[in-house]
Coordinates of C-alpha atoms in Angstrom, one line a residue:
Chain A
M1 CA 8.3 14.7 -3.6
A2 CA 6.1 14.4 -6.7
R3 CA 7.4 16.1 -9.7
L4 CA 5.1 16.8 -12.7
F5 CA 6.3 16.5 -16.3
T6 CA 4.7 16.8 -19.6
F7 CA 4.4 13.5 -21.3
P8 CA 4.9 13.6 -25.0
L9 CA 4.8 10.0 -25.9
L10 CA 1.2 9.0 -26.2
A11 CA -1.3 11.1 -28.1
L12 CA -4.0 9.3 -26.2
W13 CA -2.9 10.7 -23.0
T14 CA -2.7 14.2 -24.4
C15 CA -6.3 13.8 -25.4
L16 CA -7.2 12.6 -21.9
S17 CA -5.4 15.6 -20.3
M18 CA -7.6 18.0 -22.3
S19 CA -10.5 17.3 -20.0
T20 CA -8.9 18.4 -16.8
A21 CA -10.0 22.0 -16.3
L22 CA -11.0 22.3 -12.6
T23 CA -14.6 22.5 -11.8
P24 CA -15.8 25.2 -9.3
D25 CA -16.4 22.4 -6.7
Q26 CA -12.8 21.2 -7.2
I27 CA -11.4 24.7 -6.8
A28 CA -13.5 25.1 -3.7
N29 CA -12.3 21.8 -2.3
G30 CA -8.7 22.8 -2.9
N31 CA -9.1 25.9 -0.7
R32 CA -11.1 24.2 2.1
N33 CA -9.5 22.6 5.1
M34 CA -10.5 19.0 4.6
T35 CA -10.7 17.0 7.8
V36 CA -10.1 13.3 7.3
G37 CA -11.0 10.6 9.9
Y38 CA -9.8 7.0 9.8
I39 CA -11.5 4.5 12.1
L40 CA -9.1 2.1 13.7
Y41 CA -9.8 -1.2 15.6
P42 CA -7.7 -4.2 16.7
G43 CA -7.2 -6.3 13.7
F44 CA -7.5 -3.6 11.0
T45 CA -5.9 -4.6 7.7
I46 CA -2.7 -2.8 7.4
L47 CA -2.9 -1.8 3.7
D48 CA -6.6 -0.9 3.9
V49 CA -5.5 2.0 6.0
F50 CA -2.1 2.9 4.7
G51 CA -2.6 2.4 1.0
P52 CA -5.2 5.1 0.5
L53 CA -3.5 7.2 3.3
Q54 CA -0.3 7.5 1.2
F55 CA -2.1 9.5 -1.4
L56 CA -3.9 11.7 1.1
N57 CA -0.6 12.3 2.9
D58 CA 1.1 13.4 -0.3
L59 CA -1.8 15.6 -1.2
S60 CA -1.5 17.3 2.2
Y61 CA 1.7 18.9 1.0
T62 CA -0.4 20.9 -1.5
F63 CA -3.9 21.1 0.0
P64 CA -5.0 21.8 3.6
I65 CA -5.9 18.3 4.9
T66 CA -5.8 17.2 8.5
L67 CA -5.9 13.6 9.6
S68 CA -7.5 12.0 12.7
L69 CA -7.1 8.4 13.6
I70 CA -10.1 7.5 15.6
A71 CA -10.6 4.5 18.0
T72 CA -12.3 3.6 21.2
S73 CA -9.4 5.0 23.3
L74 CA -6.1 6.6 22.8
S75 CA -4.2 3.4 23.5
P76 CA -2.1 2.0 20.7
V77 CA -4.3 -0.1 18.3
T78 CA -2.8 -3.3 17.0
S79 CA -3.1 -4.8 13.6
R80 CA -3.3 -8.2 15.1
P81 CA -6.9 -9.5 15.2
P82 CA -8.1 -10.9 18.5
N83 CA -8.8 -14.6 18.6
H84 CA -12.4 -15.3 17.7
H85 CA -14.7 -18.2 17.4
L86 CA -15.6 -19.9 14.2
P87 CA -19.1 -21.1 13.4
D88 CA -18.2 -24.7 14.5
G89 CA -17.3 -23.3 18.0
S90 CA -13.5 -23.7 17.5
T91 CA -11.2 -20.7 18.2
M92 CA -9.4 -19.0 15.3
D93 CA -6.0 -18.4 16.8
M94 CA -4.5 -15.1 15.5
S95 CA -1.6 -15.0 17.9
H96 CA 1.0 -15.5 15.1
A97 CA -0.1 -12.4 13.1
F98 CA 2.1 -9.3 13.2
D99 CA 1.5 -7.0 16.2
L100 CA 1.9 -3.6 14.7
H101 CA 0.9 -0.7 16.9
L102 CA -0.5 2.6 15.7
L103 CA -1.3 5.6 17.9
P104 CA -4.8 7.0 17.6
T105 CA -5.3 10.8 17.8
H106 CA -8.9 10.8 18.9
T107 CA -11.6 8.7 20.4
F108 CA -15.2 8.3 19.1
T109 CA -16.2 10.9 21.7
T110 CA -13.4 13.4 21.0
A111 CA -13.2 13.2 17.2
P112 CA -13.5 16.6 15.4
P113 CA -16.1 17.3 12.7
L114 CA -15.1 15.2 9.6
D115 CA -15.4 16.0 5.9
I116 CA -14.2 12.5 4.9
L117 CA -14.7 9.4 7.0
I118 CA -12.8 6.2 6.0
V119 CA -13.6 2.7 7.3
P120 CA -10.9 0.0 6.7
G121 CA -11.6 -3.7 6.7
G122 CA -9.9 -6.3 8.7
A123 CA -10.3 -9.7 10.4
G124 CA -10.8 -7.8 13.7
D125 CA -14.4 -7.2 12.6
L126 CA -15.3 -10.8 13.5
S127 CA -14.3 -10.3 17.1
L128 CA -16.3 -7.1 17.4
I129 CA -19.4 -8.8 15.9
E130 CA -18.9 -11.8 18.2
H131 CA -18.9 -9.4 21.2
A132 CA -21.8 -7.4 19.9
D133 CA -19.6 -4.3 20.0
R134 CA -21.4 -1.7 17.8
S135 CA -19.3 1.4 18.7
I136 CA -18.0 1.8 15.2
E137 CA -21.5 1.4 13.6
S138 CA -22.9 3.9 16.1
F139 CA -20.1 6.4 15.3
I140 CA -20.7 6.0 11.6
A141 CA -24.5 6.5 12.0
S142 CA -24.0 9.5 14.2
R143 CA -21.6 11.2 11.7
F144 CA -23.2 10.2 8.4
N145 CA -25.3 13.3 7.8
S146 CA -22.5 15.7 8.8
T147 CA -19.8 14.2 6.6
S148 CA -19.3 15.1 2.9
Y149 CA -17.9 11.7 2.0
I150 CA -17.7 8.3 3.5
L151 CA -15.5 5.6 2.1
S152 CA -14.9 1.9 3.0
V153 CA -12.2 -0.5 2.0
C154 CA -12.6 -4.3 1.8
S155 CA -14.7 -5.7 4.6
G156 CA -15.1 -2.2 6.0
A157 CA -18.4 -2.1 3.9
G158 CA -19.8 -4.4 6.6
F159 CA -19.6 -1.6 9.2
L160 CA -21.4 0.8 6.8
A161 CA -24.1 -1.8 6.1
R162 CA -24.6 -2.6 9.8
A163 CA -24.8 1.2 10.5
G164 CA -27.6 1.3 8.0
V165 CA -26.0 3.9 5.7
L166 CA -25.9 1.6 2.7
D167 CA -29.7 1.1 2.7
G168 CA -31.0 1.9 -0.8
R169 CA -27.5 2.5 -2.1
R170 CA -25.1 0.7 -4.5
A171 CA -22.0 -0.7 -2.9
T172 CA -19.3 -3.3 -3.2
A173 CA -16.9 -5.1 -0.8
T174 CA -14.0 -7.6 -0.8
K175 CA -14.6 -10.5 -3.1
S176 CA -12.6 -13.0 -0.9
V177 CA -15.3 -13.0 1.8
W178 CA -18.2 -11.6 -0.2
A179 CA -21.0 -13.6 1.3
G180 CA -19.8 -12.8 4.8
I181 CA -20.3 -9.1 4.1
V182 CA -23.3 -8.7 1.8
K183 CA -25.5 -10.4 4.4
Y184 CA -25.3 -7.3 6.5
G185 CA -26.9 -5.2 3.8
P186 CA -30.2 -6.7 2.7
K187 CA -31.4 -3.4 1.5
T188 CA -28.2 -2.6 -0.4
E189 CA -27.7 -3.1 -4.2
W190 CA -24.5 -5.0 -4.0
V191 CA -22.4 -4.8 -7.2
A192 CA -20.7 -8.2 -7.7
S193 CA -18.1 -7.1 -10.3
A194 CA -16.6 -3.7 -9.3
R195 CA -13.1 -2.6 -8.2
W196 CA -15.0 0.1 -6.4
V197 CA -18.5 1.7 -6.5
R198 CA -19.3 5.4 -6.3
D199 CA -22.9 5.6 -5.1
G200 CA -25.2 7.9 -7.1
D201 CA -24.7 11.3 -5.4
G202 CA -20.9 10.7 -4.9
K203 CA -21.1 10.7 -1.1
V204 CA -20.6 7.0 -0.5
W205 CA -17.7 5.1 -2.0
T206 CA -17.0 1.4 -1.3
S207 CA -14.1 -0.6 -2.6
S208 CA -13.3 -4.3 -3.1
G209 CA -10.5 -5.9 -1.2
V210 CA -7.4 -4.3 0.3
T211 CA -5.5 -2.8 -2.7
A212 CA -8.7 -1.9 -4.5
G213 CA -8.9 0.8 -1.8
M214 CA -5.9 2.5 -3.4
D215 CA -7.6 2.6 -6.8
M216 CA -10.8 3.9 -5.2
M217 CA -8.9 6.6 -3.4
V218 CA -7.1 7.7 -6.6
A219 CA -10.5 8.0 -8.4
F220 CA -12.1 9.7 -5.4
L221 CA -9.3 12.3 -5.1
R222 CA -9.4 13.0 -8.8
E223 CA -13.1 13.7 -8.5
V224 CA -12.8 15.9 -5.4
Y225 CA -9.6 17.8 -6.2
G226 CA -9.2 17.4 -10.0
E227 CA -6.6 15.5 -11.9
E228 CA -3.6 17.8 -12.1
K229 CA -2.3 17.6 -8.5
V230 CA -3.6 14.1 -7.8
N231 CA -2.0 12.6 -10.9
G232 CA 1.3 14.1 -9.8
V233 CA 1.0 12.6 -6.4
V234 CA 0.1 9.1 -7.9
N235 CA 3.0 9.3 -10.3
G236 CA 5.3 10.5 -7.5
A237 CA 4.4 7.3 -5.7
E238 CA 5.2 5.4 -8.9
Y239 CA 1.7 3.9 -8.7
V240 CA -0.1 2.6 -11.8
P241 CA -3.8 2.7 -10.8
H242 CA -6.7 0.8 -12.2
T243 CA -9.0 3.5 -13.4
D244 CA -11.9 1.4 -14.6
S245 CA -14.2 0.8 -11.6
R246 CA -15.9 -2.1 -13.4
W247 CA -12.8 -4.1 -14.0
D248 CA -12.7 -6.7 -11.2
P249 CA -11.0 -10.0 -12.1
F250 CA -11.2 -11.0 -8.4
S251 CA -15.0 -11.3 -8.6
V252 CA -14.3 -14.0 -11.2
L253 CA -11.4 -15.6 -9.4
F254 CA -13.4 -15.8 -6.2
K255 CA -16.6 -16.9 -8.0
V256 CA -18.8 -14.2 -6.6
P257 CA -22.5 -14.9 -7.5
G258 CA -23.5 -12.5 -10.3
A259 CA -20.0 -11.7 -11.3
D260 CA -19.4 -10.8 -15.0
M261 CA -17.7 -14.1 -16.0
N262 CA -17.0 -12.8 -19.5
M263 CA -14.9 -9.8 -18.5
S264 CA -11.2 -9.7 -19.5
L265 CA -9.1 -10.8 -16.5
T266 CA -6.2 -8.8 -17.8
E267 CA -6.1 -5.0 -18.2
T268 CA -3.6 -2.7 -19.9
V269 CA -2.5 0.0 -17.5
G270 CA 0.0 2.8 -17.5
P271 CA 0.9 5.9 -15.5
L272 CA -1.7 8.7 -15.3
P273 CA -1.2 11.7 -17.6
S274 CA 1.1 14.3 -16.1
F275 CA 0.8 18.1 -16.3
P276 CA 3.4 20.7 -16.6
E277 CA 4.3 22.5 -13.4
E278 CA 2.6 25.9 -13.1
Chain B
M1 CA -8.2 -14.5 4.6
A2 CA -6.7 -15.6 1.2
R3 CA -8.6 -18.3 -0.5
L4 CA -7.1 -20.2 -3.4
F5 CA -9.0 -21.4 -6.4
T6 CA -8.1 -23.1 -9.6
F7 CA -8.4 -20.8 -12.4
P8 CA -9.7 -22.4 -15.6
L9 CA -10.0 -19.5 -17.9
L10 CA -6.6 -18.8 -19.3
A11 CA -4.5 -21.6 -20.7
L12 CA -1.5 -19.3 -20.4
W13 CA -1.8 -19.3 -16.7
T14 CA -2.2 -23.1 -16.6
C15 CA 1.1 -23.2 -18.4
L16 CA 2.7 -20.8 -16.0
S17 CA 1.5 -22.8 -13.0
M18 CA 3.3 -25.9 -14.2
S19 CA 6.6 -24.4 -13.2
T20 CA 5.8 -24.0 -9.5
A21 CA 7.2 -27.1 -7.8
L22 CA 9.0 -25.9 -4.7
T23 CA 12.7 -26.0 -4.7
P24 CA 14.6 -27.5 -1.7
D25 CA 15.5 -24.0 -0.6
Q26 CA 11.9 -22.8 -0.7
I27 CA 10.8 -25.9 1.3
A28 CA 13.5 -25.1 3.9
N29 CA 12.5 -21.4 4.0
G30 CA 8.9 -22.4 4.7
N31 CA 10.0 -24.4 7.7
R32 CA 12.4 -21.8 9.1
N33 CA 11.4 -19.1 11.5
M34 CA 12.1 -16.0 9.4
T35 CA 12.9 -12.9 11.4
V36 CA 12.1 -9.7 9.5
G37 CA 13.3 -6.3 10.6
Y38 CA 12.1 -3.0 9.3
I39 CA 14.1 0.2 10.0
L40 CA 12.0 3.2 11.0
Y41 CA 13.0 6.9 11.3
P42 CA 11.0 10.1 11.5
G43 CA 9.7 10.9 8.0
F44 CA 9.6 7.4 6.7
T45 CA 7.3 7.1 3.7
I46 CA 4.1 5.4 4.9
L47 CA 3.6 3.0 1.9
D48 CA 7.3 2.1 1.6
V49 CA 6.8 0.3 5.0
F50 CA 3.2 -0.9 4.9
G51 CA 2.8 -1.9 1.3
P52 CA 5.4 -4.7 1.4
L53 CA 4.5 -5.4 5.0
Q54 CA 0.9 -6.4 4.0
F55 CA 2.2 -9.4 2.1
L56 CA 4.6 -10.4 4.8
N57 CA 1.9 -10.1 7.4
D58 CA -0.5 -12.3 5.4
L59 CA 2.2 -14.9 4.8
S60 CA 2.8 -15.0 8.6
Y61 CA -0.5 -16.8 8.8
T62 CA 1.1 -19.7 6.9
F63 CA 4.8 -19.5 7.6
P64 CA 6.7 -18.7 10.8
I65 CA 7.6 -15.0 10.4
T66 CA 8.3 -12.6 13.2
L67 CA 8.5 -8.8 12.7
S68 CA 10.7 -6.3 14.4
L69 CA 10.3 -2.5 13.9
I70 CA 13.7 -1.0 14.7
A71 CA 14.5 2.6 15.5
T72 CA 16.9 4.7 17.6
S73 CA 14.6 4.4 20.6
L74 CA 11.3 2.8 21.6
S75 CA 9.5 6.1 21.4
P76 CA 6.7 6.4 18.7
V77 CA 8.2 7.2 15.3
T78 CA 6.3 9.8 13.2
S79 CA 5.8 9.6 9.5
R80 CA 6.2 13.4 9.4
P81 CA 9.6 14.5 8.1
P82 CA 11.5 17.0 10.3
N83 CA 12.0 20.4 8.7
H84 CA 15.3 20.5 6.9
H85 CA 17.4 23.0 4.9
L86 CA 17.4 23.2 1.1
P87 CA 20.6 23.8 -0.8
D88 CA 19.8 27.6 -1.0
G89 CA 19.7 27.7 2.8
S90 CA 15.9 28.1 3.1
T91 CA 14.0 25.8 5.4
M92 CA 11.7 23.1 4.0
D93 CA 8.7 23.3 6.2
M94 CA 7.1 19.8 6.7
S95 CA 4.8 20.8 9.6
H96 CA 1.6 20.3 7.5
A97 CA 2.4 16.6 6.7
F98 CA 0.4 13.9 8.5
D99 CA 1.8 13.0 11.9
L100 CA 1.2 9.3 12.1
H101 CA 2.9 7.5 15.0
L102 CA 4.1 3.9 14.9
L103 CA 5.5 2.0 17.9
P104 CA 8.9 0.4 17.4
T105 CA 9.6 -3.0 19.0
H106 CA 13.4 -2.7 19.1
T107 CA 16.2 -0.3 19.0
F108 CA 19.4 -0.6 17.0
T109 CA 21.1 -2.1 20.1
T110 CA 18.3 -4.5 21.1
A111 CA 17.3 -5.8 17.6
P112 CA 17.4 -9.6 17.3
P113 CA 19.3 -11.5 14.7
L114 CA 17.6 -10.8 11.3
D115 CA 17.1 -13.0 8.3
I116 CA 15.5 -10.1 6.3
L117 CA 16.3 -6.5 6.7
I118 CA 14.1 -3.9 5.0
V119 CA 15.0 -0.2 4.6
P120 CA 12.1 2.2 3.6
G121 CA 12.6 5.5 1.9
G122 CA 11.3 8.8 3.1
A123 CA 11.9 12.5 3.1
G124 CA 13.2 12.2 6.6
D125 CA 16.5 11.0 5.1
L126 CA 17.3 14.6 4.3
S127 CA 17.3 15.6 7.9
L128 CA 19.4 12.7 9.0
I129 CA 22.0 13.6 6.3
E130 CA 21.9 17.2 7.3
H131 CA 22.7 16.3 10.9
A132 CA 25.3 13.7 9.9
D133 CA 23.3 11.0 11.7
R134 CA 24.7 7.7 10.4
S135 CA 23.0 5.4 12.9
I136 CA 21.0 3.6 10.2
E137 CA 24.0 3.2 8.0
S138 CA 26.0 1.8 10.9
F139 CA 23.3 -0.7 11.7
I140 CA 23.0 -1.8 8.1
A141 CA 26.8 -2.3 7.8
S142 CA 27.0 -4.2 11.1
R143 CA 24.2 -6.5 10.1
F144 CA 24.9 -7.0 6.5
N145 CA 27.0 -10.2 6.7
S146 CA 24.6 -11.9 9.1
T147 CA 21.4 -11.3 7.2
S148 CA 20.2 -13.6 4.4
Y149 CA 18.5 -10.8 2.5
I150 CA 18.4 -7.0 2.5
L151 CA 15.8 -5.0 0.7
S152 CA 15.3 -1.2 0.2
V153 CA 12.4 0.7 -1.1
C154 CA 12.5 4.1 -2.9
S155 CA 15.1 6.4 -1.4
G156 CA 16.0 3.7 1.1
A157 CA 18.7 2.6 -1.4
G158 CA 20.5 5.7 -0.3
F159 CA 21.0 4.3 3.2
L160 CA 22.4 1.0 1.7
A161 CA 24.7 3.0 -0.6
R162 CA 26.0 5.2 2.3
A163 CA 26.5 2.0 4.3
G164 CA 28.7 0.7 1.5
V165 CA 26.8 -2.5 0.9
L166 CA 25.9 -1.5 -2.7
D167 CA 29.6 -1.3 -3.7
G168 CA 30.1 -3.5 -6.8
R169 CA 26.4 -4.4 -6.9
R170 CA 23.5 -3.6 -9.2
A171 CA 20.7 -1.5 -7.7
T172 CA 17.9 0.9 -8.4
A173 CA 16.1 3.6 -6.5
T174 CA 13.1 6.0 -6.8
K175 CA 13.0 7.7 -10.2
S176 CA 11.5 10.9 -8.8
V177 CA 14.7 11.9 -7.0
W178 CA 17.1 9.7 -8.9
A179 CA 20.1 12.0 -8.9
G180 CA 19.8 12.7 -5.2
I181 CA 20.2 9.0 -4.4
V182 CA 22.7 7.6 -7.0
K183 CA 25.3 10.1 -5.9
Y184 CA 25.8 8.1 -2.7
G185 CA 26.8 5.0 -4.7
P186 CA 29.7 5.9 -6.9
K187 CA 30.8 2.2 -7.0
T188 CA 27.3 0.9 -7.6
E189 CA 25.9 -0.1 -11.0
W190 CA 22.7 1.8 -11.0
V191 CA 20.0 0.5 -13.3
A192 CA 18.1 3.4 -14.7
S193 CA 15.0 1.5 -15.9
A194 CA 13.9 -1.1 -13.4
R195 CA 10.8 -1.5 -11.3
W196 CA 13.2 -3.4 -9.0
V197 CA 16.7 -5.0 -9.1
R198 CA 17.7 -8.4 -7.7
D199 CA 21.4 -8.3 -7.4
G200 CA 23.4 -11.3 -8.7
D201 CA 23.4 -13.6 -5.7
G202 CA 19.8 -12.7 -4.7
K203 CA 20.9 -11.2 -1.4
V204 CA 20.3 -7.6 -2.2
W205 CA 17.0 -6.3 -3.6
T206 CA 16.3 -2.6 -4.3
S207 CA 13.1 -1.1 -5.7
S208 CA 12.1 2.0 -7.4
G209 CA 9.7 4.5 -5.7
V210 CA 7.1 3.7 -3.1
T211 CA 4.6 1.2 -4.7
A212 CA 7.4 -0.4 -6.7
G213 CA 8.3 -1.9 -3.3
M214 CA 5.1 -3.9 -3.3
D215 CA 6.0 -5.5 -6.6
M216 CA 9.6 -6.2 -5.5
M217 CA 8.2 -7.8 -2.3
V218 CA 5.9 -10.1 -4.3
A219 CA 8.8 -11.2 -6.6
F220 CA 11.1 -11.6 -3.5
L221 CA 8.5 -13.7 -1.6
R222 CA 7.8 -15.9 -4.7
E223 CA 11.5 -16.6 -5.0
V224 CA 12.0 -17.3 -1.2
Y225 CA 8.8 -19.2 -0.5
G226 CA 7.6 -20.4 -4.0
E227 CA 4.5 -19.2 -5.9
E228 CA 1.7 -21.3 -4.4
K229 CA 1.2 -19.6 -1.0
V230 CA 2.5 -16.2 -2.1
N231 CA 0.2 -16.0 -5.1
G232 CA -2.8 -16.8 -2.8
V233 CA -1.8 -14.0 -0.5
V234 CA -1.4 -11.5 -3.3
N235 CA -4.8 -12.5 -4.8
G236 CA -6.3 -12.3 -1.3
A237 CA -5.2 -8.7 -1.1
E238 CA -6.8 -8.3 -4.6
Y239 CA -3.4 -7.0 -5.8
V240 CA -2.4 -7.1 -9.4
P241 CA 1.4 -6.9 -9.3
H242 CA 3.8 -5.9 -12.0
T243 CA 6.0 -9.0 -12.5
D244 CA 8.5 -7.7 -15.1
S245 CA 11.3 -6.1 -13.1
R246 CA 12.5 -4.2 -16.3
W247 CA 9.2 -2.4 -16.9
D248 CA 9.6 1.1 -15.5
P249 CA 7.6 3.8 -17.2
F250 CA 8.5 6.2 -14.4
S251 CA 12.1 6.1 -15.5
V252 CA 10.8 7.6 -18.8
L253 CA 8.3 9.9 -17.1
F254 CA 11.0 11.3 -14.8
K255 CA 13.6 11.5 -17.6
V256 CA 16.2 9.4 -15.8
P257 CA 19.5 9.6 -17.6
G258 CA 20.1 6.2 -19.3
A259 CA 16.4 5.2 -19.1
D260 CA 15.1 3.0 -22.0
M261 CA 13.1 5.6 -23.8
N262 CA 11.7 3.1 -26.2
M263 CA 9.9 0.9 -23.7
S264 CA 6.2 0.6 -23.7
L265 CA 4.8 2.8 -21.0
T266 CA 1.7 0.6 -20.7
E267 CA 1.7 -3.0 -19.5
T268 CA -1.0 -5.7 -19.6
V269 CA -1.4 -7.2 -16.2
G270 CA -3.7 -9.6 -14.4
P271 CA -4.1 -11.6 -11.2
L272 CA -1.3 -14.1 -10.5
P273 CA -2.2 -17.8 -11.2
S274 CA -4.0 -19.5 -8.4
F275 CA -3.5 -23.0 -7.1
P276 CA -6.0 -25.5 -5.7
E277 CA -6.0 -25.8 -1.9
E278 CA -4.1 -28.8 -0.7

């Protein structure tokens, strides 16, 4: 659906577009069948999954990308979090939340080899923790060495931390429940002000809350596949991404300890540069 | 999950927040059980559905909102568009697109009364048109008078136009396939440059492509429920919305006839103003 046009209006963007020759790695990635796995669990956050997935889906029209939705069983997975207990012993009643059902394609035991593993956040994590269910953390740990990339959105970073794969790495997480996530990564260098963090070798990407995952995915895909096709997909979705990973007004809004309180809370954004069709 | 904080840093936002006393209509809406129906069909665009739905879902923690996902049957609905024929007679092969399955809750015959009806876009519309399947248009026409609000995202405006409910109204649609949509509404005043359009009486809202639906939903919810709770939900999702409905750089990028070619393609955005918790 995405159409690509030249964009004559801003010289700035013309300059930007001069740096887009594909690297050998990007050319190789474009030719490779990339297997993507999303972990699902009851109470996943809807947009943590489907925001980044939109761009992957649209890229799958151009590049060979296959998707697995992975859960404990093949039963439909609901977006409604299970009720769980609060620290004071009372029950957090989630029965009024939407009850949206998605069909997994694989279980933790049948999932294929994965190039890209994505872990969404969601209030359902609280119930898993309460019941000492570590199946997601076990899966992450077992697949970490064999994946090329692992990404988390929002509170999904908590699963990565509990799996131990953030030890000694830089990461971020949702700013709305910051303290509730970073406690799981005592050996992690948590970045308080970051829309997303790409850890040193580019294997581990973690984003701030919910829609920050879309911006992380745009940056990730531009690094993996190059700008030309990715920008076309982003423009086709009429999405204006935040491209500065350090811009994070929500770290200020939610008063995260160590946040850069002097940063500008506003940002000037516009569509990504487009490229002529080949 | 959304927490609300006062926001001392920008006097501008303090000014903005002074205009947020709830109207009698907004107070009434907050107390009303609002029934929301989303239409699904094979080849719906993922983010047309789940982007706006995220904010509705989060608001359902505060306000009584129930969700129906409505399709021709209760079988899972795939996001993969069926193959369809192009004008030159060739087949558009969609078999490589992701095959994501969502479970409907109702059919067109069992759907409950709806206060809000939402129609997503998607490449699946081309197959429905090819097979002269007008079930969605019939449903829209049959429910139009009894709904309080009807919203479309992206090419979803085509369903509204074919159902006749855009006759004599102002509307917009995705800029990436503009000509392919507006032809269905010869009696519609199509707005070439608009992130979204709120038609005169506020009953009909139509957005531009994909992620424009998220911005439309934020504006719609702020009008229906007031800013206080809605802004908290949007900030909780760490989303920075576009709040000027007339800002539409994609109408320029996609060279839509009649687009305002002099508009600024960039925009300065920031988080919505927050309010102290009650």
